[in-house]
């Protein structure tokens, strides 16, 4: 039946392509104030592969467009998005005049619907971190950038959105991590490590808050983080970054374990090229961290490459690969609140662990006719970790996993105001592990989503996904995940949105089969784990207004998520030694609100204020869910004057109310927890006006040197002061 539907869509496409003549859209792009021509402007016909980038003279040309009505999206970093509805019957010349942004509001996204669309058409809450936010900051890791998104936390590489995850011992992410739409969750523990990629390759980060299972399947139950990589537009660009930082000495004598200055150093090189043979992006990063804690050192190497090859008739192939190597101390919990920077007594300080990750991927994109396209993706992701202990040591750990991702997707304009996106996904996981054994997991999925616009005001989105999981020594399962969304835009540009969707997550191989002795406790297998399920509902609004002569952008939403069979680590109180098994919690719920305000009170200043409030409840005990805070607050102030940029960022997370009480058997001062207050200061000065293509940066992370608990029994990062130089050459 599905083949018949696909063939039918293909026939419609080719019939439309043959019946309608083709026209050309061309013109120039300008700044609306200075009337200067703008280069690098992207002009795209929404829902198609047709588009162009304006050249140095501001000129663009899009050929082979079938007659019809189109939404044209015009974008350039630092300028307001321009979206116009254009009827093309003959060759058309049109000029686009762009307005400088007054506030840095979201513009276009690709994650919510698996295609480029305007932010105001998305029925879910979505936050974007644009490349402009990266500028002037001396952060070494991607998690430092997403750390200032309200409602999102990254603890020990575990991503949590709106309290979807608690303390998971590194297993089973409830947030899908994507790179250009490719999932990157390890095949054994389902780890979503956002720091395995160099920050310099990222053009934009899109964060979907709420279940994305209807499009992205398992692990998208709590949301999606998609890293969109740079697509080179200039002939040649080389960026070299050298940075060095020091951790300041602790305030308390009990925490001063060394008189040596502890450093964190970073070197990164990125090359972009756009030539006749294609577009090339290469990046390498080396990071050495001596840490603010004893026995927490690490060395990291990140390598990434992407090559985009254009083919005739709008087709293109994208090839990518990356490698990540980490050699680190095999760290553990602290020795107690009075020994927060040192491990417990008698801990083996010779323990090390090596981690490496490799990936190769291919993305083939091709038009069907002109106004529709299909996409084929395939990738192989290998992860490995191994400690340096002998195999007969009870603390020895090793696991090698492979995750093979394959997907076919077709996006088609059935009618003038409707778009249908459908696809099939196959994921194969293989694991060879000392702790988990030799395991296999296969997930086959099919999805479809339709979007229909009525009266140019209301957009209806409906979709469904089916997933079939086959895992070793566990029951198979079949899951159906529907989704429905509505957006409405009034004449006064007030946008209302609502969505309802089902989410799920299948237990990872590690959660089912882990048999680990680590840091004084044992994790035992539970192959009978059932998949997690959830229903997510949201209502929200956003608008842009003038207030006292200044533009503000406001976004607000209320949300509710109800979970069944939530997989959480639970202590077995009847065991002779501290023992943990992952178990299904019958029912729980998380409800709350999201508020965000962006404004520019003065020409040189921009400020962002956001708040997320959560009420996470275990419906069995009527108590708060463990390891979840109630409140997140984010505030930022950005000042720009000519070549000088200053930003002040603040993050508050309320104290975690409830933790696992059984941790007292294995962890000293397990219950110590305080609210989080983080202040980061960033200063940068661009010397390009003097003829030197250099930017100098100065950053203080945790400016106030505030001490907090990042995870249970782990002191959060203390003050880090860094200096950096960025050299950028363009041709």
GROMACS .gro file of N, CA and C in nm, residues 365-505:
model
  423
  365UNK      N    1   2.017   1.427  -0.202
  365UNK     CA    2   1.897   1.510  -0.215
  365UNK      C    3   1.867   1.529  -0.362
  366UNK      N    4   1.741   1.506  -0.400
  366UNK     CA    5   1.707   1.517  -0.542
  366UNK      C    6   1.565   1.571  -0.560
  367UNK      N    7   1.546   1.662  -0.653
  367UNK     CA    8   1.409   1.709  -0.684
  367UNK      C    9   1.328   1.598  -0.751
  368UNK      N   10   1.198   1.606  -0.732
  368UNK     CA   11   1.104   1.525  -0.809
  368UNK      C   12   1.023   1.626  -0.889
  369UNK      N   13   1.049   1.635  -1.018
  369UNK     CA   14   0.997   1.750  -1.090
  369UNK      C   15   1.073   1.871  -1.040
  370UNK      N   16   1.000   1.970  -0.988
  370UNK     CA   17   1.065   2.090  -0.938
  370UNK      C   18   1.017   2.125  -0.798
  371UNK      N   19   0.890   2.106  -0.771
  371UNK     CA   20   0.834   2.156  -0.646
  371UNK      C   21   0.828   2.050  -0.535
  372UNK      N   22   0.894   1.938  -0.555
  372UNK     CA   23   0.901   1.834  -0.452
  372UNK      C   24   1.039   1.771  -0.457
  373UNK      N   25   1.073   1.698  -0.353
  373UNK     CA   26   1.205   1.636  -0.352
  373UNK      C   27   1.205   1.514  -0.261
  374UNK      N   28   1.305   1.429  -0.282
  374UNK     CA   29   1.324   1.316  -0.192
  374UNK      C   30   1.467   1.319  -0.141
  375UNK      N   31   1.488   1.250  -0.029
  375UNK     CA   32   1.616   1.253   0.039
  375UNK      C   33   1.649   1.114   0.091
  376UNK      N   34   1.772   1.071   0.070
  376UNK     CA   35   1.819   0.942   0.119
  376UNK      C   36   1.938   0.968   0.211
  377UNK      N   37   1.930   0.913   0.333
  377UNK     CA   38   2.038   0.930   0.429
  377UNK      C   39   2.084   0.795   0.479
  378UNK      N   40   2.214   0.782   0.498
  378UNK     CA   41   2.268   0.663   0.562
  378UNK      C   42   2.394   0.702   0.638
  379UNK      N   43   2.414   0.641   0.754
  379UNK     CA   44   2.532   0.672   0.836
  379UNK      C   45   2.567   0.552   0.922
  380UNK      N   46   2.694   0.548   0.963
  380UNK     CA   47   2.743   0.447   1.056
  380UNK      C   48   2.817   0.519   1.167
  381UNK      N   49   2.776   0.492   1.290
  381UNK     CA   50   2.831   0.560   1.408
  381UNK      C   51   2.888   0.454   1.501
  382UNK      N   52   3.019   0.461   1.524
  382UNK     CA   53   3.088   0.365   1.611
  382UNK      C   54   3.133   0.435   1.738
  383UNK      N   55   3.105   0.374   1.853
  383UNK     CA   56   3.153   0.426   1.980
  383UNK      C   57   3.227   0.315   2.055
  384UNK      N   58   3.324   0.356   2.134
  384UNK     CA   59   3.401   0.259   2.211
  384UNK      C   60   3.453   0.325   2.338
  385UNK      N   61   3.446   0.256   2.449
  385UNK     CA   62   3.515   0.301   2.569
  385UNK      C   63   3.574   0.179   2.639
  386UNK      N   64   3.688   0.202   2.705
  386UNK     CA   65   3.755   0.093   2.775
  386UNK      C   66   3.845   0.152   2.882
  387UNK      N   67   3.837   0.095   3.001
  387UNK     CA   68   3.925   0.138   3.109
  387UNK      C   69   4.058   0.065   3.099
  388UNK      N   70   4.158   0.119   3.168
  388UNK     CA   71   4.293   0.061   3.161
  388UNK      C   72   4.317  -0.048   3.265
  389UNK      N   73   4.212  -0.089   3.335
  389UNK     CA   74   4.225  -0.193   3.436
  389UNK      C   75   4.230  -0.331   3.371
  390UNK      N   76   4.287  -0.428   3.436
  390UNK     CA   77   4.283  -0.564   3.383
  390UNK      C   78   4.140  -0.617   3.384
  391UNK      N   79   4.113  -0.711   3.294
  391UNK     CA   80   3.975  -0.760   3.279
  391UNK      C   81   3.925  -0.834   3.401
  392UNK      N   82   4.016  -0.884   3.484
  392UNK     CA   83   3.971  -0.954   3.604
  392UNK      C   84   3.943  -0.861   3.721
  393UNK      N   85   3.962  -0.730   3.700
  393UNK     CA   86   3.928  -0.631   3.802
  393UNK      C   87   3.778  -0.605   3.798
  394UNK      N   88   3.714  -0.600   3.914
  394UNK     CA   89   3.568  -0.584   3.918
  394UNK      C   90   3.523  -0.449   3.863
  395UNK      N   91   3.614  -0.351   3.854
  395UNK     CA   92   3.579  -0.218   3.803
  395UNK      C   93   3.611  -0.201   3.654
  396UNK      N   94   3.657  -0.307   3.589
  396UNK     CA   95   3.688  -0.298   3.446
  396UNK      C   96   3.561  -0.276   3.366
  397UNK      N   97   3.567  -0.185   3.269
  397UNK     CA   98   3.452  -0.154   3.185
  397UNK      C   99   3.497  -0.143   3.040
  398UNK      N  100   3.415  -0.197   2.951
  398UNK     CA  101   3.444  -0.191   2.806
  398UNK      C  102   3.316  -0.210   2.728
  399UNK      N  103   3.302  -0.133   2.621
  399UNK     CA  104   3.188  -0.152   2.530
  399UNK      C  105   3.220  -0.092   2.395
  400UNK      N  106   3.187  -0.167   2.290
  400UNK     CA  107   3.197  -0.119   2.152
  400UNK      C  108   3.060  -0.133   2.089
  401UNK      N  109   3.012  -0.026   2.026
  401UNK     CA  110   2.880  -0.031   1.964
  401UNK      C  111   2.885   0.030   1.825
  402UNK      N  112   2.795  -0.019   1.740
  402UNK     CA  113   2.776   0.036   1.606
  402UNK      C  114   2.628   0.069   1.590
  403UNK      N  115   2.602   0.184   1.534
  403UNK     CA  116   2.464   0.223   1.506
  403UNK      C  117   2.455   0.264   1.359
  404UNK      N  118   2.377   0.188   1.283
  404UNK     CA  119   2.359   0.213   1.140
  404UNK      C  120   2.221   0.276   1.118
  405UNK      N  121   2.221   0.397   1.063
  405UNK     CA  122   2.097   0.473   1.040
  405UNK      C  123   2.071   0.483   0.890
  406UNK      N  124   1.949   0.449   0.849
  406UNK     CA  125   1.910   0.457   0.708
  406UNK      C  126   1.771   0.520   0.699
  407UNK      N  127   1.756   0.613   0.604
  407UNK     CA  128   1.627   0.682   0.594
  407UNK      C  129   1.598   0.725   0.451
  408UNK      N  130   1.475   0.707   0.412
  408UNK     CA  131   1.424   0.763   0.286
  408UNK      C  132   1.309   0.857   0.320
  409UNK      N  133   1.315   0.981   0.269
  409UNK     CA  134   1.212   1.081   0.297
  409UNK      C  135   1.172   1.150   0.168
  410UNK      N  136   1.042   1.175   0.155
  410UNK     CA  137   0.991   1.248   0.040
  410UNK      C  138   0.904   1.363   0.089
  411UNK      N  139   0.926   1.481   0.035
  411UNK     CA  140   0.848   1.601   0.068
  411UNK      C  141   0.780   1.649  -0.058
  412UNK      N  142   0.648   1.666  -0.052
  412UNK     CA  143   0.572   1.689  -0.175
  412UNK      C  144   0.460   1.791  -0.152
  413UNK      N  145   0.443   1.880  -0.250
  413UNK     CA  146   0.329   1.972  -0.254
  413UNK      C  147   0.213   1.901  -0.324
  414UNK      N  148   0.119   1.851  -0.245
  414UNK     CA  149   0.003   1.788  -0.309
  414UNK      C  150  -0.084   1.893  -0.377
  415UNK      N  151  -0.107   2.003  -0.304
  415UNK     CA  152  -0.187   2.113  -0.356
  415UNK      C  153  -0.114   2.243  -0.325
  416UNK      N  154  -0.172   2.355  -0.361
  416UNK     CA  155  -0.105   2.483  -0.347
  416UNK      C  156  -0.071   2.516  -0.203
  417UNK      N  157  -0.161   2.481  -0.109
  417UNK     CA  158  -0.140   2.519   0.031
  417UNK      C  159  -0.114   2.399   0.122
  418UNK      N  160  -0.060   2.292   0.066
  418UNK     CA  161  -0.036   2.174   0.149
  418UNK      C  162   0.098   2.111   0.116
  419UNK      N  163   0.161   2.058   0.219
  419UNK     CA  164   0.289   1.990   0.204
  419UNK      C  165   0.281   1.860   0.285
  420UNK      N  166   0.325   1.751   0.224
  420UNK     CA  167   0.327   1.621   0.291
  420UNK      C  168   0.471   1.572   0.297
  421UNK      N  169   0.513   1.532   0.416
  421UNK     CA  170   0.647   1.476   0.436
  421UNK      C  171   0.630   1.334   0.490
  422UNK      N  172   0.688   1.237   0.419
  422UNK     CA  173   0.675   1.096   0.458
  422UNK      C  174   0.811   1.029   0.446
  423UNK      N  175   0.826   0.921   0.520
  423UNK     CA  176   0.954   0.852   0.513
  423UNK      C  177   0.955   0.719   0.585
  424UNK      N  178   1.065   0.647   0.565
  424UNK     CA  179   1.089   0.518   0.629
  424UNK      C  180   1.229   0.522   0.689
  425UNK      N  181   1.243   0.474   0.812
  425UNK     CA  182   1.372   0.475   0.882
  425UNK      C  183   1.402   0.335   0.934
  426UNK      N  184   1.527   0.295   0.920
  426UNK     CA  185   1.574   0.167   0.975
  426UNK      C  186   1.702   0.195   1.055
  427UNK      N  187   1.702   0.156   1.182
  427UNK     CA  188   1.819   0.172   1.269
  427UNK      C  189   1.860   0.034   1.320
  428UNK      N  190   1.988   0.000   1.299
  428UNK     CA  191   2.042  -0.127   1.347
  428UNK      C  192   2.155  -0.098   1.446
  429UNK      N  193   2.144  -0.151   1.566
  429UNK     CA  194   2.247  -0.136   1.668
  429UNK      C  195   2.310  -0.271   1.699
  430UNK      N  196   2.444  -0.271   1.703
  430UNK     CA  197   2.519  -0.391   1.744
  430UNK      C  198   2.610  -0.353   1.858
  431UNK      N  199   2.617  -0.437   1.960
  431UNK     CA  200   2.698  -0.407   2.078
  431UNK      C  201   2.782  -0.529   2.114
  432UNK      N  202   2.910  -0.505   2.141
  432UNK     CA  203   3.000  -0.606   2.193
  432UNK      C  204   3.062  -0.548   2.320
  433UNK      N  205   3.016  -0.594   2.435
  433UNK     CA  206   3.052  -0.529   2.560
  433UNK      C  207   3.083  -0.629   2.669
  434UNK      N  208   3.180  -0.593   2.752
  434UNK     CA  209   3.213  -0.675   2.868
  434UNK      C  210   3.098  -0.674   2.968
  435UNK      N  211   3.025  -0.561   2.978
  435UNK     CA  212   2.916  -0.548   3.075
  435UNK      C  213   2.780  -0.590   3.018
  436UNK      N  214   2.757  -0.563   2.889
  436UNK     CA  215   2.625  -0.584   2.832
  436UNK      C  216   2.614  -0.710   2.748
  437UNK      N  217   2.730  -0.772   2.716
  437UNK     CA  218   2.730  -0.890   2.630
  437UNK      C  219   2.725  -0.851   2.483
  438UNK      N  220   2.701  -0.951   2.398
  438UNK     CA  221   2.685  -0.927   2.255
  438UNK      C  222   2.536  -0.914   2.226
  439UNK      N  223   2.495  -0.796   2.184
  439UNK     CA  224   2.352  -0.767   2.170
  439UNK      C  225   2.322  -0.703   2.035
  440UNK      N  226   2.197  -0.716   1.993
  440UNK     CA  227   2.149  -0.652   1.871
  440UNK      C  228   2.015  -0.584   1.899
  441UNK      N  229   1.993  -0.476   1.829
  441UNK     CA  230   1.865  -0.406   1.839
  441UNK      C  231   1.833  -0.348   1.702
  442UNK      N  232   1.712  -0.371   1.654
  442UNK     CA  233   1.669  -0.321   1.524
  442UNK      C  234   1.536  -0.248   1.540
  443UNK      N  235   1.529  -0.128   1.485
  443UNK     CA  236   1.407  -0.048   1.492
  443UNK      C  237   1.370  -0.006   1.350
  444UNK      N  238   1.251  -0.043   1.307
  444UNK     CA  239   1.199  -0.007   1.175
  444UNK      C  240   1.082   0.088   1.194
  445UNK      N  241   1.085   0.200   1.123
  445UNK     CA  242   0.985   0.305   1.145
  445UNK      C  243   0.932   0.358   1.012
  446UNK      N  244   0.810   0.407   1.016
  446UNK     CA  245   0.751   0.478   0.903
  446UNK      C  246   0.676   0.599   0.957
  447UNK      N  247   0.687   0.713   0.888
  447UNK     CA  248   0.623   0.834   0.938
  447UNK      C  249   0.565   0.913   0.821
  448UNK      N  250   0.465   0.993   0.852
  448UNK     CA  251   0.410   1.087   0.755
  448UNK      C  252   0.352   1.205   0.830
  449UNK      N  253   0.368   1.324   0.773
  449UNK     CA  254   0.314   1.446   0.832
  449UNK      C  255   0.264   1.536   0.722
  450UNK      N  256   0.144   1.587   0.740
  450UNK     CA  257   0.086   1.679   0.644
  450UNK      C  258   0.064   1.816   0.706
  451UNK      N  259   0.084   1.920   0.625
  451UNK     CA  260   0.063   2.058   0.668
  451UNK      C  261  -0.028   2.126   0.566
  452UNK      N  262  -0.133   2.187   0.618
  452UNK     CA  263  -0.232   2.252   0.532
  452UNK      C  264  -0.259   2.392   0.583
  453UNK      N  265  -0.256   2.490   0.494
  453UNK     CA  266  -0.282   2.629   0.530
  453UNK      C  267  -0.419   2.672   0.476
  454UNK      N  268  -0.501   2.728   0.565
  454UNK     CA  269  -0.635   2.773   0.527
  454UNK      C  270  -0.647   2.924   0.548
  455UNK      N  271  -0.698   2.993   0.448
  455UNK     CA  272  -0.725   3.137   0.455
  455UNK      C  273  -0.599   3.218   0.482
  456UNK      N  274  -0.483   3.160   0.454
  456UNK     CA  275  -0.353   3.226   0.479
  456UNK      C  276  -0.333   3.265   0.625
  457UNK      N  277  -0.413   3.205   0.716
  457UNK     CA  278  -0.404   3.241   0.858
  457UNK      C  279  -0.382   3.121   0.948
  458UNK      N  280  -0.446   3.008   0.915
  458UNK     CA  281  -0.444   2.891   1.001
  458UNK      C  282  -0.364   2.780   0.933
  459UNK      N  283  -0.269   2.726   1.006
  459UNK     CA  284  -0.192   2.613   0.956
  459UNK      C  285  -0.221   2.492   1.044
  460UNK      N  286  -0.264   2.385   0.981
  460UNK     CA  287  -0.295   2.260   1.050
  460UNK      C  288  -0.185   2.160   1.020
  461UNK      N  289  -0.130   2.100   1.124
  461UNK     CA  290  -0.024   2.000   1.110
  461UNK      C  291  -0.071   1.871   1.174
  462UNK      N  292  -0.065   1.762   1.101
  462UNK     CA  293  -0.102   1.632   1.155
  462UNK      C  294  -0.006   1.526   1.105
  463UNK      N  295   0.033   1.436   1.194
  463UNK     CA  296   0.127   1.334   1.154
  463UNK      C  297   0.116   1.210   1.239
  464UNK      N  298   0.179   1.103   1.194
  464UNK     CA  299   0.179   0.978   1.267
  464UNK      C  300   0.306   0.902   1.233
  465UNK      N  301   0.356   0.828   1.332
  465UNK     CA  302   0.476   0.747   1.313
  465UNK      C  303   0.453   0.611   1.377
  466UNK      N  304   0.499   0.507   1.310
  466UNK     CA  305   0.493   0.372   1.365
  466UNK      C  306   0.636   0.321   1.381
  467UNK      N  307   0.663   0.254   1.492
  467UNK     CA  308   0.795   0.200   1.521
  467UNK      C  309   0.781   0.055   1.565
  468UNK      N  310   0.868  -0.028   1.511
  468UNK     CA  311   0.872  -0.170   1.550
  468UNK      C  312   1.012  -0.201   1.597
  469UNK      N  313   1.026  -0.247   1.721
  469UNK     CA  314   1.156  -0.273   1.783
  469UNK      C  315   1.175  -0.422   1.804
  470UNK      N  316   1.294  -0.472   1.764
  470UNK     CA  317   1.332  -0.611   1.787
  470UNK      C  318   1.466  -0.610   1.859
  471UNK      N  319   1.469  -0.660   1.982
  471UNK     CA  320   1.592  -0.661   2.062
  471UNK      C  321   1.617  -0.800   2.116
  472UNK      N  322   1.745  -0.831   2.137
  472UNK     CA  323   1.782  -0.961   2.191
  472UNK      C  324   1.725  -0.980   2.331
  473UNK      N  325   1.673  -1.098   2.357
  473UNK     CA  326   1.632  -1.140   2.493
  473UNK      C  327   1.529  -1.047   2.555
  474UNK      N  328   1.456  -0.975   2.474
  474UNK     CA  329   1.352  -0.886   2.525
  474UNK      C  330   1.230  -0.896   2.436
  475UNK      N  331   1.116  -0.857   2.491
  475UNK     CA  332   0.994  -0.858   2.411
  475UNK      C  333   1.002  -0.754   2.300
  476UNK      N  334   0.950  -0.788   2.182
  476UNK     CA  335   0.938  -0.691   2.074
  476UNK      C  336   0.822  -0.597   2.105
  477UNK      N  337   0.823  -0.481   2.040
  477UNK     CA  338   0.712  -0.391   2.063
  477UNK      C  339   0.680  -0.314   1.935
  478UNK      N  340   0.554  -0.273   1.927
  478UNK     CA  341   0.505  -0.194   1.815
  478UNK      C  342   0.439  -0.070   1.872
  479UNK      N  343   0.484   0.047   1.827
  479UNK     CA  344   0.435   0.173   1.886
  479UNK      C  345   0.384   0.265   1.776
  480UNK      N  346   0.270   0.331   1.806
  480UNK     CA  347   0.212   0.431   1.715
  480UNK      C  348   0.216   0.566   1.786
  481UNK      N  349   0.274   0.667   1.719
  481UNK     CA  350   0.289   0.800   1.780
  481UNK      C  351   0.222   0.905   1.691
  482UNK      N  352   0.101   0.949   1.725
  482UNK     CA  353   0.035   1.054   1.647
  482UNK      C  354   0.073   1.194   1.695
  483UNK      N  355   0.043   1.292   1.613
  483UNK     CA  356   0.073   1.432   1.648
  483UNK      C  357  -0.025   1.523   1.575
  484UNK      N  358  -0.072   1.627   1.644
  484UNK     CA  359  -0.161   1.725   1.584
  484UNK      C  360  -0.121   1.863   1.632
  485UNK      N  361  -0.115   1.959   1.540
  485UNK     CA  362  -0.078   2.095   1.578
  485UNK      C  363  -0.154   2.199   1.498
  486UNK      N  364  -0.178   2.316   1.560
  486UNK     CA  365  -0.246   2.427   1.495
  486UNK      C  366  -0.169   2.556   1.522
  487UNK      N  367  -0.154   2.639   1.422
  487UNK     CA  368  -0.102   2.774   1.442
  487UNK      C  369  -0.195   2.873   1.372
  488UNK      N  370  -0.210   2.988   1.436
  488UNK     CA  371  -0.297   3.093   1.382
  488UNK      C  372  -0.225   3.226   1.394
  489UNK      N  373  -0.222   3.302   1.287
  489UNK     CA  374  -0.160   3.433   1.288
  489UNK      C  375  -0.266   3.539   1.257
  490UNK      N  376  -0.288   3.629   1.353
  490UNK     CA  377  -0.390   3.732   1.337
  490UNK      C  378  -0.339   3.845   1.249
  491UNK      N  379  -0.428   3.935   1.214
  491UNK     CA  380  -0.389   4.050   1.133
  491UNK      C  381  -0.290   4.140   1.206
  492UNK      N  382  -0.290   4.135   1.340
  492UNK     CA  383  -0.196   4.213   1.419
  492UNK      C  384  -0.068   4.137   1.447
  493UNK      N  385  -0.045   4.026   1.373
  493UNK     CA  386   0.076   3.946   1.382
  493UNK      C  387   0.093   3.879   1.519
  494UNK      N  388  -0.018   3.853   1.586
  494UNK     CA  389  -0.014   3.772   1.708
  494UNK      C  390  -0.029   3.626   1.667
  495UNK      N  391   0.065   3.542   1.708
  495UNK     CA  392   0.066   3.402   1.669
  495UNK      C  393   0.020   3.317   1.787
  496UNK      N  394  -0.079   3.234   1.763
  496UNK     CA  395  -0.127   3.138   1.862
  496UNK      C  396  -0.093   2.997   1.812
  497UNK      N  397  -0.053   2.909   1.903
  497UNK     CA  398  -0.018   2.773   1.863
  497UNK      C  399  -0.064   2.674   1.969
  498UNK      N  400  -0.091   2.554   1.926
  498UNK     CA  401  -0.125   2.446   2.018
  498UNK      C  402  -0.085   2.315   1.953
  499UNK      N  403  -0.047   2.218   2.036
  499UNK     CA  404  -0.005   2.089   1.982
  499UNK      C  405  -0.035   1.979   2.083
  500UNK      N  406  -0.057   1.861   2.030
  500UNK     CA  407  -0.080   1.741   2.110
  500UNK      C  408  -0.006   1.627   2.041
  501UNK      N  409   0.077   1.557   2.116
  501UNK     CA  410   0.153   1.449   2.054
  501UNK      C  411   0.188   1.340   2.153
  502UNK      N  412   0.212   1.224   2.099
  502UNK     CA  413   0.251   1.110   2.180
  502UNK      C  414   0.400   1.087   2.165
  503UNK      N  415   0.466   1.052   2.274
  503UNK     CA  416   0.609   1.022   2.271
  503UNK      C  417   0.635   0.883   2.326
  504UNK      N  418   0.751   0.831   2.296
  504UNK     CA  419   0.790   0.702   2.351
  504UNK      C  420   0.943   0.692   2.351
  505UNK      N  421   0.993   0.599   2.429
  505UNK     CA  422   1.136   0.567   2.425
  505UNK      C  423   1.154   0.422   2.464
   0.00000   0.00000   0.00000
